[in-house]
Amino acid sequence: MEKPRIIELLKRDMEDEHGAIIQYLGHAYAIGEGEVACEIEAIAREEMRHLDWLAEAITDLGGELSFKRGMMDMTGKTVSEWMQANVGLENGAIAQYREHIKLIDNLKIKRLLERILSDEESHQGDFKHFVEKTLREKMTDKRGNITDTNTENLSWGIKHEYTVIIQYLLQSYATKNEETRKELQDQAVNEMQHMGWLSEKMIDKKGRPHLEHDKFEKTLEHNTMLKADIELEHKVADKYEQSAAQSTEGDVKELFRKLAAHERYHAEIFKDLLE
Protein backbone atom coordinates (compact mmCIF):
# COMPACT_ATOMS: atom_id res chain seq x y z
CA MET A 1 0.00 0.00 0.00
CA GLU A 2 1.27 3.47 -0.88
CA LYS A 3 2.35 5.71 1.99
CA PRO A 4 -0.34 8.40 1.39
CA ARG A 5 -3.06 5.76 1.68
CA ILE A 6 -1.62 4.43 4.95
CA ILE A 7 -1.54 7.98 6.30
CA GLU A 8 -5.16 8.47 5.27
CA LEU A 9 -6.25 5.36 7.18
CA LEU A 10 -4.23 6.29 10.27
CA LYS A 11 -5.70 9.80 10.27
CA ARG A 12 -9.18 8.30 10.29
CA ASP A 13 -8.16 6.13 13.26
CA MET A 14 -6.70 9.17 15.03
CA GLU A 15 -9.89 11.18 14.54
CA ASP A 16 -12.00 8.35 15.92
CA GLU A 17 -9.72 8.00 18.96
CA HIS A 18 -10.26 11.72 19.57
CA GLY A 19 -14.02 11.21 19.41
CA ALA A 20 -13.86 8.25 21.80
CA ILE A 21 -11.82 10.22 24.34
CA ILE A 22 -14.39 13.02 24.46
CA GLN A 23 -17.39 10.68 24.51
CA TYR A 24 -15.99 8.67 27.40
CA LEU A 25 -14.88 11.71 29.40
CA GLY A 26 -18.29 13.29 28.89
CA HIS A 27 -19.96 10.19 30.30
CA ALA A 28 -17.50 9.88 33.19
CA TYR A 29 -17.99 13.49 34.27
CA ALA A 30 -21.78 13.26 33.96
CA ILE A 31 -22.15 10.29 36.32
CA GLY A 32 -20.05 11.92 39.03
CA GLU A 33 -17.47 10.42 41.34
CA GLY A 34 -17.29 6.68 41.81
CA GLU A 35 -15.75 3.46 40.61
CA VAL A 36 -17.38 3.40 37.18
CA ALA A 37 -16.45 7.01 36.42
CA CYS A 38 -12.83 6.31 37.39
CA GLU A 39 -12.72 3.23 35.18
CA ILE A 40 -14.18 5.11 32.23
CA GLU A 41 -11.61 7.88 32.68
CA ALA A 42 -8.89 5.20 32.68
CA ILE A 43 -10.24 3.91 29.36
CA ALA A 44 -10.19 7.47 27.99
CA ARG A 45 -6.52 7.73 29.00
CA GLU A 46 -5.79 4.54 27.08
CA GLU A 47 -7.52 6.03 24.03
CA MET A 48 -5.31 9.09 24.51
CA ARG A 49 -2.28 6.82 24.38
CA HIS A 50 -3.60 5.35 21.12
CA LEU A 51 -3.99 8.85 19.68
CA ASP A 52 -0.41 9.60 20.66
CA TRP A 53 0.91 6.42 19.01
CA LEU A 54 -1.07 7.10 15.84
CA ALA A 55 0.14 10.70 15.70
CA GLU A 56 3.74 9.55 15.98
CA ALA A 57 3.21 6.97 13.24
CA ILE A 58 1.66 9.57 10.93
CA THR A 59 4.49 12.00 11.65
CA ASP A 60 7.11 9.30 10.98
CA LEU A 61 5.47 8.64 7.61
CA GLY A 62 5.64 12.35 6.77
CA GLY A 63 1.92 12.93 7.09
CA GLU A 64 -0.03 15.89 8.41
CA LEU A 65 -1.92 15.29 11.64
CA SER A 66 -5.67 15.64 11.97
CA PHE A 67 -7.25 16.76 15.22
CA LYS A 68 -10.76 16.58 13.85
CA ARG A 69 -13.15 14.78 16.15
CA GLY A 70 -14.36 11.53 14.66
CA MET A 71 -17.33 9.30 15.27
CA MET A 72 -19.28 9.87 18.49
CA ASP A 73 -22.60 8.63 19.83
CA MET A 74 -23.94 10.80 22.64
CA THR A 75 -27.46 9.39 22.43
CA GLY A 76 -29.25 7.63 25.26
CA LYS A 77 -31.47 8.85 28.06
CA THR A 78 -30.03 6.67 30.83
CA VAL A 79 -26.50 5.94 32.00
CA SER A 80 -26.96 2.31 30.98
CA GLU A 81 -27.89 3.44 27.48
CA TRP A 82 -24.76 5.60 27.40
CA MET A 83 -22.70 2.54 28.20
CA GLN A 84 -24.44 0.65 25.40
CA ALA A 85 -23.51 3.49 23.05
CA ASN A 86 -19.91 3.05 24.20
CA VAL A 87 -20.12 -0.66 23.37
CA GLY A 88 -21.28 0.35 19.92
CA LEU A 89 -18.39 2.78 19.53
CA GLU A 90 -15.93 0.05 20.48
CA ASN A 91 -17.60 -2.36 18.04
CA GLY A 92 -16.99 0.17 15.28
CA ALA A 93 -13.38 0.71 16.34
CA ILE A 94 -12.70 -3.03 16.43
CA ALA A 95 -14.14 -3.52 12.95
CA GLN A 96 -12.18 -0.57 11.58
CA TYR A 97 -8.85 -1.63 13.08
CA ARG A 98 -9.32 -5.18 11.79
CA GLU A 99 -10.01 -3.81 8.33
CA HIS A 100 -6.97 -1.52 8.42
CA ILE A 101 -4.73 -4.35 9.64
CA LYS A 102 -5.79 -6.39 6.61
CA LEU A 103 -5.27 -3.51 4.19
CA ILE A 104 -1.91 -2.20 5.42
CA ASP A 105 1.20 -4.16 4.46
CA ASN A 106 3.67 -2.10 6.53
CA LEU A 107 4.64 -4.56 9.28
CA LYS A 108 5.49 -1.89 11.85
CA ILE A 109 2.12 -0.20 11.38
CA LYS A 110 0.30 -3.54 11.45
CA ARG A 111 1.91 -4.36 14.81
CA LEU A 112 0.85 -0.98 16.18
CA LEU A 113 -2.75 -1.44 15.06
CA GLU A 114 -2.84 -4.98 16.45
CA ARG A 115 -1.68 -3.58 19.80
CA ILE A 116 -4.40 -0.94 19.77
CA LEU A 117 -6.98 -3.52 18.70
CA SER A 118 -6.25 -5.63 21.77
CA ASP A 119 -7.10 -2.63 23.97
CA GLU A 120 -10.31 -1.93 22.08
CA GLU A 121 -11.46 -5.52 22.54
CA SER A 122 -10.83 -5.15 26.27
CA HIS A 123 -12.72 -1.85 26.36
CA GLN A 124 -15.66 -3.49 24.62
CA GLY A 125 -15.88 -6.03 27.43
CA ASP A 126 -15.56 -3.31 30.07
CA PHE A 127 -18.45 -1.33 28.65
CA LYS A 128 -20.64 -4.42 28.36
CA HIS A 129 -20.02 -4.92 32.08
CA PHE A 130 -20.87 -1.25 32.75
CA VAL A 131 -24.19 -1.62 30.92
CA GLU A 132 -25.27 -4.15 33.54
CA LYS A 133 -23.57 -2.47 36.49
CA THR A 134 -25.04 0.99 35.88
CA LEU A 135 -28.49 -0.53 35.37
CA ARG A 136 -28.22 -2.65 38.51
CA GLU A 137 -26.98 0.26 40.61
CA LYS A 138 -29.52 2.66 39.06
CA MET A 139 -26.84 5.21 38.25
CA THR A 140 -28.15 8.57 37.08
CA ASP A 141 -27.04 11.64 35.20
CA LYS A 142 -25.64 14.08 37.77
CA ARG A 143 -25.61 17.09 35.46
CA GLY A 144 -27.84 20.07 36.13
CA ASN A 145 -28.80 23.17 34.21
CA ILE A 146 -27.62 25.91 36.55
CA THR A 147 -26.22 28.94 34.74
CA ASP A 148 -24.50 31.53 36.90
CA THR A 149 -21.14 33.28 37.15
CA ASN A 150 -19.43 30.18 38.54
CA THR A 151 -20.69 27.81 35.86
CA GLU A 152 -20.00 30.34 33.09
CA ASN A 153 -16.40 30.71 34.25
CA LEU A 154 -16.02 26.96 34.66
CA SER A 155 -17.38 26.47 31.15
CA TRP A 156 -14.88 28.98 29.77
CA GLY A 157 -12.09 27.09 31.49
CA ILE A 158 -13.19 23.71 30.12
CA LYS A 159 -13.21 25.07 26.57
CA HIS A 160 -9.80 26.67 27.02
CA GLU A 161 -8.21 23.56 28.49
CA TYR A 162 -9.56 21.34 25.72
CA THR A 163 -8.18 23.79 23.15
CA VAL A 164 -4.66 23.92 24.56
CA ILE A 165 -4.51 20.15 24.96
CA ILE A 166 -4.83 19.92 21.18
CA GLN A 167 -2.51 22.88 20.62
CA TYR A 168 0.30 21.51 22.78
CA LEU A 169 0.00 18.01 21.35
CA LEU A 170 0.15 19.36 17.80
CA GLN A 171 3.22 21.40 18.68
CA SER A 172 4.88 18.46 20.42
CA TYR A 173 4.60 16.27 17.32
CA ALA A 174 5.88 19.05 15.06
CA THR A 175 8.97 20.13 16.99
CA LYS A 176 12.34 18.51 16.47
CA ASN A 177 13.56 19.70 19.88
CA GLU A 178 13.24 16.70 22.19
CA GLU A 179 13.17 18.74 25.40
CA THR A 180 10.42 20.94 24.00
CA ARG A 181 8.49 17.89 22.83
CA LYS A 182 8.58 16.35 26.30
CA GLU A 183 7.55 19.55 28.07
CA LEU A 184 4.68 20.21 25.66
CA GLN A 185 3.36 16.70 26.17
CA ASP A 186 3.72 17.04 29.94
CA GLN A 187 1.79 20.31 29.89
CA ALA A 188 -0.90 18.75 27.67
CA VAL A 189 -1.36 16.04 30.30
CA ASN A 190 -1.59 18.70 33.01
CA GLU A 191 -4.16 20.65 30.97
CA MET A 192 -6.21 17.47 30.62
CA GLN A 193 -6.14 17.18 34.40
CA HIS A 194 -7.37 20.77 34.59
CA MET A 195 -10.24 19.99 32.22
CA GLY A 196 -11.23 17.14 34.50
CA TRP A 197 -11.14 19.28 37.64
CA LEU A 198 -13.23 21.99 35.98
CA SER A 199 -15.77 19.49 34.64
CA GLU A 200 -16.11 17.77 37.99
CA LYS A 201 -16.58 21.11 39.73
CA MET A 202 -19.21 21.99 37.13
CA ILE A 203 -21.11 18.83 38.08
CA ASP A 204 -20.78 19.73 41.78
CA LYS A 205 -22.35 23.10 41.03
CA LYS A 206 -25.21 21.48 39.09
CA GLY A 207 -23.95 22.78 35.78
CA ARG A 208 -23.48 20.96 32.49
CA PRO A 209 -19.96 20.56 31.04
CA HIS A 210 -19.75 21.09 27.29
CA LEU A 211 -16.63 19.48 25.87
CA GLU A 212 -15.98 21.70 22.87
CA HIS A 213 -12.74 23.35 21.84
CA ASP A 214 -11.97 26.72 20.31
CA LYS A 215 -9.60 27.56 17.46
CA PHE A 216 -6.05 26.68 18.38
CA GLU A 217 -2.70 28.21 17.44
CA LYS A 218 -1.16 26.41 14.45
CA THR A 219 2.15 28.27 14.25
CA LEU A 220 4.87 25.63 14.53
CA GLU A 221 8.16 27.56 14.31
CA HIS A 222 9.88 26.78 17.61
CA ASN A 223 10.34 30.17 19.27
CA THR A 224 7.26 31.74 17.69
CA MET A 225 4.96 29.02 19.00
CA LEU A 226 6.52 29.12 22.46
CA LYS A 227 6.15 32.90 22.68
CA ALA A 228 2.49 32.53 21.71
CA ASP A 229 2.09 29.83 24.37
CA ILE A 230 3.70 32.05 27.02
CA GLU A 231 1.40 34.94 26.19
CA LEU A 232 -1.61 32.65 26.28
CA GLU A 233 -0.67 31.12 29.63
CA HIS A 234 -0.43 34.56 31.24
CA LYS A 235 -3.78 35.65 29.78
CA VAL A 236 -5.43 32.49 31.04
CA ALA A 237 -3.87 32.89 34.49
CA ASP A 238 -5.30 36.42 34.60
CA LYS A 239 -8.72 35.07 33.62
CA TYR A 240 -8.62 32.39 36.31
CA GLU A 241 -7.62 34.96 38.94
CA GLN A 242 -10.51 37.15 37.82
CA SER A 243 -12.84 34.15 38.05
CA ALA A 244 -11.61 33.44 41.58
CA ALA A 245 -12.32 37.04 42.58
CA GLN A 246 -15.83 36.83 41.13
CA SER A 247 -16.78 33.70 43.06
CA THR A 248 -18.22 33.78 46.56
CA GLU A 249 -17.72 30.02 47.04
CA GLY A 250 -14.52 28.90 48.70
CA ASP A 251 -14.03 25.67 46.77
CA VAL A 252 -14.47 27.42 43.43
CA LYS A 253 -12.09 30.21 44.44
CA GLU A 254 -9.51 27.64 45.48
CA LEU A 255 -9.75 25.78 42.18
CA PHE A 256 -9.37 28.89 40.04
CA ARG A 257 -6.41 30.11 42.11
CA LYS A 258 -4.70 26.74 41.77
CA LEU A 259 -5.25 26.76 38.02
CA ALA A 260 -3.86 30.30 37.75
CA ALA A 261 -0.70 29.23 39.58
CA HIS A 262 -0.31 26.23 37.28
CA GLU A 263 -0.69 28.38 34.17
CA ARG A 264 1.98 30.83 35.34
CA TYR A 265 4.26 27.88 36.01
CA HIS A 266 3.67 26.63 32.46
CA ALA A 267 4.67 30.05 31.13
CA GLU A 268 7.97 29.86 33.00
CA ILE A 269 8.62 26.36 31.66
CA PHE A 270 8.06 27.61 28.12
CA LYS A 271 10.36 30.59 28.71
CA ASP A 272 13.16 28.20 29.62
CA LEU A 273 12.70 26.42 26.29
CA LEU A 274 13.23 29.51 24.12
CA GLU A 275 16.33 29.21 21.97
PDB file of N, CA and C in Angstrom, residues 7 11 58-59 62-66:
ATOM      1  N   ILE A   7      -1.332   6.771   5.504  1.00  0.00           N
ATOM      2  CA  ILE A   7      -1.540   7.983   6.304  1.00  0.00           C
ATOM      3  C   ILE A   7      -3.022   8.315   6.396  1.00  0.00           C
ATOM      4  N   LYS A  11      -5.041   8.547   9.880  1.00  0.00           N
ATOM      5  CA  LYS A  11      -5.698   9.800  10.273  1.00  0.00           C
ATOM      6  C   LYS A  11      -7.153   9.544  10.656  1.00  0.00           C
ATOM      7  N   ILE A  58       1.961   8.680  12.059  1.00  0.00           N
ATOM      8  CA  ILE A  58       1.657   9.567  10.929  1.00  0.00           C
ATOM      9  C   ILE A  58       2.820  10.519  10.685  1.00  0.00           C
ATOM     10  N   THR A  59       3.360  11.073  11.764  1.00  0.00           N
ATOM     11  CA  THR A  59       4.494  11.995  11.646  1.00  0.00           C
ATOM     12  C   THR A  59       5.703  11.288  11.050  1.00  0.00           C
ATOM     13  N   GLY A  62       5.627  11.067   7.471  1.00  0.00           N
ATOM     14  CA  GLY A  62       5.642  12.348   6.769  1.00  0.00           C
ATOM     15  C   GLY A  62       4.269  12.936   6.537  1.00  0.00           C
ATOM     16  N   GLY A  63       3.286  12.448   7.272  1.00  0.00           N
ATOM     17  CA  GLY A  63       1.918  12.925   7.087  1.00  0.00           C
ATOM     18  C   GLY A  63       1.582  14.116   7.960  1.00  0.00           C
ATOM     19  N   GLU A  64       0.474  14.756   7.634  1.00  0.00           N
ATOM     20  CA  GLU A  64      -0.028  15.887   8.408  1.00  0.00           C
ATOM     21  C   GLU A  64      -1.095  15.383   9.371  1.00  0.00           C
ATOM     22  N   LEU A  65      -1.001  15.785  10.619  1.00  0.00           N
ATOM     23  CA  LEU A  65      -1.920  15.291  11.642  1.00  0.00           C
ATOM     24  C   LEU A  65      -3.307  15.894  11.493  1.00  0.00           C
ATOM     25  N   SER A  66      -4.293  15.149  11.940  1.00  0.00           N
ATOM     26  CA  SER A  66      -5.670  15.640  11.968  1.00  0.00           C
ATOM     27  C   SER A  66      -6.194  15.583  13.398  1.00  0.00           C
TER      28      SER A  66
END
